[in-house]
Short mmCIF file of C-alpha atoms in Angstrom, two decimals:
data_model
loop_
_atom_site.label_atom_id
_atom_site.label_comp_id
_atom_site.label_asym_id
_atom_site.label_seq_id
_atom_site.Cartn_x
_atom_site.Cartn_y
_atom_site.Cartn_z
CA UNK A 1 -49.40 33.49 55.57
CA UNK A 2 -46.14 32.37 57.11
CA UNK A 3 -43.61 34.88 58.35
CA UNK A 4 -39.85 34.34 58.35
CA UNK A 5 -37.36 35.12 61.04
CA UNK A 6 -34.66 36.32 58.66
CA UNK A 7 -33.88 37.10 55.07
CA UNK A 8 -31.78 33.93 54.87
CA UNK A 9 -34.67 31.79 56.09
CA UNK A 10 -36.89 33.25 53.38
CA UNK A 11 -34.22 32.76 50.71
CA UNK A 12 -33.76 29.13 51.77
CA UNK A 13 -37.51 28.54 51.60
CA UNK A 14 -37.65 30.07 48.11
CA UNK A 15 -34.76 27.85 46.95
CA UNK A 16 -36.38 24.75 48.43
CA UNK A 17 -39.74 25.54 46.82
CA UNK A 18 -38.10 26.30 43.48
CA UNK A 19 -36.20 22.98 43.51
CA UNK A 20 -39.41 21.11 44.25
CA UNK A 21 -41.26 22.92 41.44
CA UNK A 22 -38.54 22.57 38.77
CA UNK A 23 -37.93 18.91 39.58
CA UNK A 24 -41.44 18.19 38.33
CA UNK A 25 -40.16 18.90 34.83
CA UNK A 26 -37.03 16.67 35.03
CA UNK A 27 -38.70 13.61 33.53
CA UNK A 28 -40.56 15.36 30.72
CA UNK A 29 -38.85 14.62 27.41
CA UNK A 30 -38.20 17.58 25.06
CA UNK A 31 -40.63 16.15 22.50
CA UNK A 32 -43.49 16.38 25.07
CA UNK A 33 -42.83 19.97 26.22
CA UNK A 34 -45.72 21.29 24.10
CA UNK A 35 -48.12 18.39 24.66
CA UNK A 36 -51.46 19.47 26.06
CA UNK A 37 -53.26 17.10 28.43
CA UNK A 38 -56.98 17.40 28.94
CA UNK A 39 -56.70 17.48 32.74
CA UNK A 40 -53.98 20.17 32.80
CA UNK A 41 -54.59 23.78 31.73
CA UNK A 42 -51.07 24.39 30.37
CA UNK A 43 -48.38 22.49 28.51
CA UNK A 44 -45.07 22.06 30.37
CA UNK A 45 -43.52 24.84 28.26
CA UNK A 46 -46.48 27.16 28.90
CA UNK A 47 -46.28 26.43 32.61
CA UNK A 48 -42.63 27.41 32.79
CA UNK A 49 -43.22 30.51 30.62
CA UNK A 50 -46.09 31.54 32.91
CA UNK A 51 -43.83 31.26 35.99
CA UNK A 52 -41.05 33.25 34.28
CA UNK A 53 -43.57 35.94 33.33
CA UNK A 54 -44.85 36.32 36.91
CA UNK A 55 -41.32 36.32 38.31
CA UNK A 56 -40.32 39.05 35.86
CA UNK A 57 -43.37 41.09 36.85
CA UNK A 58 -42.67 40.72 40.60
CA UNK A 59 -39.07 41.84 40.06
CA UNK A 60 -40.32 44.87 38.06
CA UNK A 61 -42.70 45.80 40.88
CA UNK A 62 -39.82 45.56 43.35
CA UNK A 63 -37.57 47.74 41.18
CA UNK A 64 -40.38 50.29 40.66
CA UNK A 65 -41.08 50.40 44.39
CA UNK A 66 -37.39 51.09 45.08
CA UNK A 67 -37.59 54.01 42.62
CA UNK A 68 -40.55 55.41 44.56
CA UNK A 69 -43.11 54.51 41.87
CA UNK A 70 -46.57 53.66 43.16
CA UNK A 71 -46.94 50.02 42.19
CA UNK A 72 -50.36 48.72 41.17
CA UNK A 73 -50.71 44.96 41.43
CA UNK A 74 -51.19 43.07 39.34
CA UNK A 75 -51.38 45.98 36.87
CA UNK A 76 -53.58 48.81 35.70
CA UNK A 77 -54.00 46.89 32.42
CA UNK A 78 -54.97 43.58 34.10
CA UNK A 79 -58.45 42.40 33.20
#
């Protein structure tokens, strides 16, 4: 795992990685957002929803940690 010298360096890396990820969806027409391909486990819309879900969960863990709540990752309900 890579470590970062500063908060700004980490933020820049996150932005760079996000731009690379989201650009993969630039050329997908709206009418194909729900198309399932045999060699891919999610449709483009499912892939984006999955990422939003994980991001939301990570932000919740961060907020809970700030409140002093013992965070269980990924979750007590994860199976």
